[in-house]
Amino acid sequence: MIIRIMGEGQYRASEALCDELNQIDNRIVALVAEGKTEEYRAELTKLISEIKERGEAVEAEEILESDIIVPPEDLSLEEAKDVFSGSGIFED
Amino acid sequence: MGLISRMETVFKAKMNKVLNRMEDPRETLDYSYEKQLELLQNVKRGVAEVTTSKKRLQLQRAKLIQSNEKLEKQARDAVAANREDLARLALERKAALQQQVDGIDREIVELEKQEEKLIASEKRLSTKVEIFRTKKESIKAQYSAAEAQVKINESVTGISEEMADVGLALERAENKTEEMKARAEAIDELMEAGTLEDLTGGRDDIERELAKISTQSSVESELARLKAEAGKEPGKAKTPEEGKGPEEEKEV
């Protein structure tokens, strides 16, 4: 699966990694609904660092469309309400 | 509209604009390439803007540090002059200024992060644009208009997403630098006026008081020196032989 982290490029993620990312994504949805800013920020940071550490960076020479778009790390809780709702950014 | 929805909207709009524009699909490649080059120029300008904002904040920080050092010296002088009240005032103002410095430090760190990300985005886009240029020439050379359509869609979709992403990152960076600029301008104006009264209260009164103390003490020491040269004890009445009237006693 191709994941784009906004402003930071694209990564290839295995299915196993996507399953783990989906769990973090679901936690973020719950935290955003509860308005827990600090916990939400920590989970979003974790989601992004997991993709960077365990995904494989797509070379700049490749021109590909992404399957999933992950918002930037500085996304405010207010902005997150639009992004992390329902099933989040990863389909359950 | 959420950030990702906005990005998708921007990206689809860009793509559709490109793909539906030309009669001959191969011409869309040239049009898309032109748009990419325009965006690259904008990104370069955006990076320069962030760098300028960062330098400006660094200069401002240096000025505030200078003001801080001056207040520190004033506090020392006030202590030496046994004016704990003035020393306290100077130190209070120094603390208020330090808060401004800390705020600027945080902003500089944030701008540095943005600068790094934008530079990396510019490099990525620049590479993709170059790859796109090669692809488009190969598509134009090798395929008929109908066959080219599939290849064009693939290339345009990928690069449009990249362009939408970089475009939004640029927009966010611009919004942040605008906010910082407004605050920096307010501090600059106060500094140019030679005072940071709104942040720290006036400092002139401290300087006046210290100058007064310094003047008083130099007057007293000069007087003491003159009296010593004249061989007179302070407060002692002069003799009539010295051809002067009775000397007034002076408080030293």
Short mmCIF file of C-alpha atoms in Angstrom, two decimals:
data_model
loop_
_atom_site.label_atom_id
_atom_site.label_comp_id
_atom_site.label_asym_id
_atom_site.label_seq_id
_atom_site.Cartn_x
_atom_site.Cartn_y
_atom_site.Cartn_z
CA MET A 1 0.00 0.00 0.00
CA ILE A 2 1.28 3.49 -0.82
CA ILE A 3 0.91 6.01 2.03
CA ARG A 4 1.59 9.72 1.67
CA ILE A 5 2.48 11.70 4.79
CA MET A 6 1.48 15.21 3.83
CA GLY A 7 4.53 17.38 3.26
CA GLU A 8 6.91 14.45 3.78
CA GLY A 9 6.56 12.20 0.76
CA GLN A 10 5.33 8.65 0.16
CA TYR A 11 6.04 5.26 1.79
CA ARG A 12 5.28 1.66 0.93
CA ALA A 13 3.65 -0.21 3.80
CA SER A 14 3.09 -3.95 4.14
CA GLU A 15 -0.33 -5.33 4.99
CA ALA A 16 0.88 -6.23 8.51
CA LEU A 17 2.07 -2.69 9.10
CA CYS A 18 -1.21 -1.30 7.76
CA ASP A 19 -3.12 -3.44 10.29
CA GLU A 20 -1.07 -1.93 13.11
CA LEU A 21 -1.48 1.56 11.69
CA ASN A 22 -5.23 0.98 11.52
CA GLN A 23 -5.27 0.28 15.27
CA ILE A 24 -3.47 3.56 15.98
CA ASP A 25 -5.84 5.29 13.55
CA ASN A 26 -8.87 3.94 15.46
CA ARG A 27 -7.37 5.15 18.77
CA ILE A 28 -6.89 8.61 17.23
CA VAL A 29 -10.54 8.68 16.12
CA ALA A 30 -11.63 7.96 19.71
CA LEU A 31 -9.22 10.54 21.22
CA VAL A 32 -10.35 13.23 18.79
CA ALA A 33 -14.00 12.51 19.64
CA GLU A 34 -13.15 12.86 23.36
CA GLY A 35 -11.19 16.08 22.69
CA LYS A 36 -8.02 14.74 24.37
CA THR A 37 -5.45 16.99 22.71
CA GLU A 38 -2.22 15.68 24.24
CA GLU A 39 -3.04 12.01 23.81
CA TYR A 40 -4.21 12.66 20.24
CA ARG A 41 -0.97 14.49 19.45
CA ALA A 42 1.11 11.61 20.88
CA GLU A 43 -0.77 9.00 18.82
CA LEU A 44 -0.54 11.03 15.60
CA THR A 45 3.21 11.42 16.16
CA LYS A 46 3.42 7.66 16.73
CA LEU A 47 1.40 6.90 13.56
CA ILE A 48 3.75 9.04 11.47
CA SER A 49 6.96 7.71 13.02
CA GLU A 50 5.78 4.09 12.55
CA ILE A 51 5.22 4.75 8.84
CA LYS A 52 8.64 6.37 8.50
CA GLU A 53 10.52 3.73 10.49
CA ARG A 54 8.82 0.59 9.22
CA GLY A 55 7.64 1.65 5.78
CA GLU A 56 9.88 1.92 2.76
CA ALA A 57 10.36 5.43 1.37
CA VAL A 58 9.22 5.75 -2.25
CA GLU A 59 12.03 7.09 -4.42
CA ALA A 60 11.55 10.63 -5.71
CA GLU A 61 11.98 9.22 -9.24
CA GLU A 62 8.72 7.25 -8.92
CA ILE A 63 5.47 8.98 -9.77
CA LEU A 64 2.68 7.11 -7.98
CA GLU A 65 -0.79 7.79 -6.68
CA SER A 66 -1.26 7.15 -2.95
CA ASP A 67 -3.81 4.76 -1.42
CA ILE A 68 -3.88 6.63 1.88
CA ILE A 69 -3.05 10.21 2.82
CA VAL A 70 -1.88 10.87 6.38
CA PRO A 71 -2.11 14.47 7.64
CA PRO A 72 0.97 16.36 8.88
CA GLU A 73 2.18 16.09 12.47
CA ASP A 74 1.16 19.66 13.34
CA LEU A 75 -2.50 19.06 12.52
CA SER A 76 -4.60 20.77 15.19
CA LEU A 77 -7.31 18.89 17.10
CA GLU A 78 -9.89 21.11 15.39
CA GLU A 79 -8.60 20.13 11.92
CA ALA A 80 -8.36 16.50 13.04
CA LYS A 81 -12.12 16.36 13.65
CA ASP A 82 -12.62 16.42 9.86
CA VAL A 83 -9.93 13.84 9.17
CA PHE A 84 -10.25 11.30 11.99
CA SER A 85 -13.96 10.53 12.01
CA GLY A 86 -15.91 7.37 11.25
CA SER A 87 -13.42 4.63 10.48
CA GLY A 88 -10.51 7.11 10.28
CA ILE A 89 -8.07 7.22 7.39
CA PHE A 90 -7.47 3.44 7.25
CA GLU A 91 -10.51 1.37 6.28
CA ASP A 92 -11.49 -1.15 8.98
CA MET B 1 -13.43 21.22 4.68
CA GLY B 2 -10.78 18.98 6.23
CA LEU B 3 -7.16 19.13 5.21
CA ILE B 4 -7.16 15.77 3.42
CA SER B 5 -10.49 16.45 1.70
CA ARG B 6 -9.06 19.77 0.60
CA MET B 7 -5.95 18.12 -0.68
CA GLU B 8 -7.99 15.55 -2.60
CA THR B 9 -10.21 18.29 -4.00
CA VAL B 10 -7.23 20.39 -5.07
CA PHE B 11 -5.53 17.38 -6.57
CA LYS B 12 -8.59 16.16 -8.49
CA ALA B 13 -9.30 19.68 -9.72
CA LYS B 14 -5.70 20.01 -10.94
CA MET B 15 -5.88 16.64 -12.63
CA ASN B 16 -9.24 17.23 -14.31
CA LYS B 17 -8.16 20.68 -15.44
CA VAL B 18 -5.13 19.15 -17.08
CA LEU B 19 -6.83 16.07 -18.53
CA ASN B 20 -9.91 17.85 -19.90
CA ARG B 21 -8.07 20.79 -21.32
CA MET B 22 -6.71 19.76 -24.67
CA GLU B 23 -8.12 18.16 -27.72
CA ASP B 24 -5.00 16.13 -28.31
CA PRO B 25 -4.22 14.38 -24.98
CA ARG B 26 -0.51 14.67 -25.73
CA GLU B 27 -0.79 18.43 -25.44
CA THR B 28 -2.00 17.97 -21.88
CA LEU B 29 1.46 16.71 -21.01
CA ASP B 30 3.07 20.00 -21.99
CA TYR B 31 0.43 21.97 -20.14
CA SER B 32 0.85 19.86 -17.00
CA TYR B 33 4.63 20.28 -17.20
CA GLU B 34 4.27 24.08 -17.41
CA LYS B 35 2.09 24.03 -14.27
CA GLN B 36 4.69 21.92 -12.48
CA LEU B 37 7.44 24.39 -13.32
CA GLU B 38 5.27 27.26 -12.04
CA LEU B 39 4.68 25.45 -8.76
CA LEU B 40 8.39 24.71 -8.40
CA GLN B 41 9.11 28.43 -8.69
CA ASN B 42 6.48 29.14 -6.02
CA VAL B 43 8.01 26.53 -3.72
CA LYS B 44 11.45 28.11 -4.15
CA ARG B 45 9.95 31.50 -3.25
CA GLY B 46 8.20 29.92 -0.26
CA VAL B 47 11.46 28.44 1.02
CA ALA B 48 13.16 31.84 0.65
CA GLU B 49 10.27 33.46 2.56
CA VAL B 50 10.59 31.03 5.47
CA THR B 51 14.38 31.53 5.55
CA THR B 52 13.95 35.33 5.61
CA SER B 53 11.43 35.09 8.46
CA LYS B 54 13.82 32.89 10.41
CA LYS B 55 16.74 35.33 9.93
CA ARG B 56 14.55 38.18 11.01
CA LEU B 57 13.58 36.38 14.21
CA GLN B 58 17.24 35.61 14.87
CA LEU B 59 18.12 39.30 14.54
CA GLN B 60 15.29 40.24 16.83
CA ARG B 61 16.45 37.70 19.37
CA ALA B 62 19.94 39.23 19.30
CA LYS B 63 18.47 42.69 19.98
CA LEU B 64 16.41 41.38 22.88
CA ILE B 65 19.49 39.67 24.34
CA GLN B 66 21.32 43.02 24.15
CA SER B 67 18.47 44.71 26.01
CA ASN B 68 18.61 41.92 28.57
CA GLU B 69 22.34 42.48 29.14
CA LYS B 70 21.70 46.19 29.61
CA LEU B 71 19.04 45.48 32.22
CA GLU B 72 21.42 43.08 33.97
CA LYS B 73 24.04 45.83 34.17
CA GLN B 74 21.44 48.27 35.46
CA ALA B 75 20.45 45.82 38.15
CA ARG B 76 24.12 45.43 39.20
CA ASP B 77 24.57 49.19 39.28
CA ALA B 78 21.42 49.57 41.34
CA VAL B 79 22.63 46.95 43.84
CA ALA B 80 25.99 48.68 44.07
CA ALA B 81 24.12 51.90 44.80
CA ASN B 82 22.09 50.18 47.53
CA ARG B 83 18.89 50.67 45.51
CA GLU B 84 17.26 47.30 45.85
CA ASP B 85 13.97 48.74 44.55
CA LEU B 86 15.56 49.71 41.21
CA ALA B 87 17.44 46.43 40.99
CA ARG B 88 14.18 44.58 41.50
CA LEU B 89 12.48 46.64 38.77
CA ALA B 90 15.30 46.01 36.30
CA LEU B 91 15.24 42.27 37.04
CA GLU B 92 11.46 42.14 36.63
CA ARG B 93 11.79 43.72 33.20
CA LYS B 94 14.61 41.37 32.33
CA ALA B 95 12.36 38.42 33.16
CA ALA B 96 9.60 39.80 30.92
CA LEU B 97 12.08 40.19 28.08
CA GLN B 98 13.38 36.66 28.66
CA GLN B 99 9.86 35.37 28.05
CA GLN B 100 9.89 37.10 24.66
CA VAL B 101 13.27 35.49 23.90
CA ASP B 102 11.93 32.05 24.85
CA GLY B 103 8.91 32.56 22.59
CA ILE B 104 11.15 33.58 19.69
CA ASP B 105 13.35 30.53 20.30
CA ARG B 106 10.31 28.26 19.95
CA GLU B 107 9.28 30.03 16.74
CA ILE B 108 12.78 29.68 15.29
CA VAL B 109 12.73 25.92 15.95
CA GLU B 110 9.31 25.65 14.27
CA LEU B 111 10.46 27.64 11.24
CA GLU B 112 13.58 25.50 10.92
CA LYS B 113 11.42 22.37 10.78
CA GLN B 114 9.23 23.93 8.11
CA GLU B 115 12.23 25.08 6.16
CA GLU B 116 13.70 21.55 6.16
CA LYS B 117 10.42 19.99 5.06
CA LEU B 118 9.88 22.51 2.28
CA ILE B 119 13.43 22.07 1.00
CA ALA B 120 12.92 18.28 0.94
CA SER B 121 9.54 18.72 -0.81
CA GLU B 122 11.11 20.99 -3.38
CA LYS B 123 13.81 18.39 -4.09
CA ARG B 124 11.23 15.61 -4.40
CA LEU B 125 9.00 17.62 -6.70
CA SER B 126 11.97 18.80 -8.72
CA THR B 127 13.06 15.18 -9.32
CA LYS B 128 9.51 14.11 -10.22
CA VAL B 129 9.13 17.02 -12.62
CA GLU B 130 12.33 15.99 -14.37
CA ILE B 131 11.13 12.36 -14.60
CA PHE B 132 7.78 13.61 -15.89
CA ARG B 133 9.54 15.64 -18.57
CA THR B 134 11.37 12.53 -19.81
CA LYS B 135 8.18 10.45 -19.70
CA LYS B 136 6.13 13.01 -21.57
CA GLU B 137 8.67 13.18 -24.38
CA SER B 138 8.69 9.41 -24.64
CA ILE B 139 4.87 9.24 -24.63
CA LYS B 140 4.64 11.93 -27.29
CA ALA B 141 7.20 10.16 -29.45
CA GLN B 142 5.99 6.57 -29.09
CA TYR B 143 2.24 6.58 -28.83
CA SER B 144 -0.74 7.64 -30.90
CA ALA B 145 -3.13 10.05 -29.20
CA ALA B 146 -5.48 7.24 -28.16
CA GLU B 147 -2.74 5.02 -26.75
CA ALA B 148 -1.16 7.96 -25.00
CA GLN B 149 -4.28 8.62 -22.91
CA VAL B 150 -3.67 5.73 -20.48
CA LYS B 151 -0.01 6.63 -19.97
CA ILE B 152 -0.89 10.28 -19.55
CA ASN B 153 -3.51 9.53 -16.90
CA GLU B 154 -0.98 7.52 -14.88
CA SER B 155 1.66 10.24 -14.98
CA VAL B 156 -0.66 13.18 -14.46
CA THR B 157 -2.46 11.55 -11.51
CA GLY B 158 0.76 10.88 -9.60
CA ILE B 159 2.31 14.26 -10.23
CA SER B 160 -0.95 16.12 -9.51
CA GLU B 161 -1.11 14.53 -6.05
CA GLU B 162 2.48 15.58 -5.39
CA MET B 163 1.70 19.11 -6.58
CA ALA B 164 -1.40 19.36 -4.38
CA ASP B 165 0.60 18.17 -1.37
CA VAL B 166 3.48 20.59 -1.92
CA GLY B 167 1.00 23.39 -2.65
CA LEU B 168 -0.81 22.85 0.66
CA ALA B 169 2.46 22.54 2.61
CA LEU B 170 3.48 25.86 1.10
CA GLU B 171 0.15 27.42 2.06
CA ARG B 172 0.51 26.23 5.68
CA ALA B 173 4.06 27.53 5.85
CA GLU B 174 2.97 30.91 4.48
CA ASN B 175 0.15 31.18 7.03
CA LYS B 176 2.55 30.45 9.88
CA THR B 177 5.19 32.89 8.71
CA GLU B 178 2.48 35.58 8.32
CA GLU B 179 1.44 35.12 11.98
CA MET B 180 5.05 35.27 13.14
CA LYS B 181 5.79 38.28 10.95
CA ALA B 182 2.94 40.25 12.50
CA ARG B 183 4.28 39.61 16.01
CA ALA B 184 7.86 40.31 14.95
CA GLU B 185 6.82 43.62 13.37
CA ALA B 186 5.14 44.72 16.59
CA ILE B 187 8.34 44.04 18.57
CA ASP B 188 10.47 45.70 15.86
CA GLU B 189 8.40 48.88 16.03
CA LEU B 190 8.83 49.04 19.80
CA MET B 191 12.56 48.49 19.47
CA GLU B 192 12.92 51.13 16.76
CA ALA B 193 11.15 53.56 19.06
CA GLY B 194 14.02 52.84 21.45
CA THR B 195 11.81 51.32 24.06
CA LEU B 196 10.04 48.11 24.80
CA GLU B 197 7.57 49.79 27.10
CA ASP B 198 4.64 47.68 26.04
CA LEU B 199 6.60 44.56 26.91
CA THR B 200 8.66 45.71 29.80
CA GLY B 201 7.52 49.13 30.94
CA GLY B 202 9.71 52.21 30.47
CA ARG B 203 13.38 51.92 31.31
CA ASP B 204 14.09 55.62 31.20
CA ASP B 205 13.08 56.12 34.80
CA ILE B 206 15.63 53.52 35.94
CA GLU B 207 18.32 55.19 33.87
CA ARG B 208 17.38 58.61 35.19
CA GLU B 209 17.49 57.40 38.77
CA LEU B 210 20.83 55.67 38.26
CA ALA B 211 22.20 58.73 36.49
CA LYS B 212 21.02 60.87 39.41
CA ILE B 213 22.73 58.58 41.91
CA SER B 214 25.88 58.57 39.81
CA THR B 215 25.81 62.41 39.51
CA GLN B 216 25.19 62.83 43.21
CA SER B 217 27.99 60.52 44.12
CA SER B 218 30.44 62.20 41.74
CA VAL B 219 29.47 65.63 43.10
CA GLU B 220 30.10 64.39 46.62
CA SER B 221 33.43 62.81 45.74
CA GLU B 222 34.55 65.92 43.84
CA LEU B 223 33.59 68.08 46.77
CA ALA B 224 35.44 65.81 49.17
CA ARG B 225 38.52 65.97 46.92
CA LEU B 226 38.42 69.76 46.72
CA LYS B 227 38.00 70.02 50.44
CA ALA B 228 40.91 67.68 50.99
CA GLU B 229 43.08 69.76 48.62
CA ALA B 230 42.12 72.90 50.50
CA GLY B 231 43.07 71.19 53.74
CA LYS B 232 39.65 71.65 55.20
CA GLU B 233 37.66 69.26 57.27
CA PRO B 234 34.16 68.86 56.02
CA GLY B 235 31.69 70.74 58.13
CA LYS B 236 34.39 72.79 59.88
CA ALA B 237 33.85 76.59 59.93
CA LYS B 238 36.46 78.59 58.09
CA THR B 239 38.60 81.08 60.00
CA PRO B 240 38.25 84.81 59.32
CA GLU B 241 42.00 84.85 58.28
CA GLU B 242 41.14 82.79 55.25
CA GLY B 243 39.23 85.86 54.03
CA LYS B 244 35.95 84.05 53.72
CA GLY B 245 32.69 84.17 55.48
CA PRO B 246 31.57 81.41 57.76
CA GLU B 247 31.24 78.26 55.75
CA GLU B 248 27.89 76.59 55.45
CA GLU B 249 27.78 73.10 56.66
CA LYS B 250 27.04 70.68 53.91
CA GLU B 251 25.35 67.38 54.10
CA VAL B 252 27.45 64.81 52.32
#
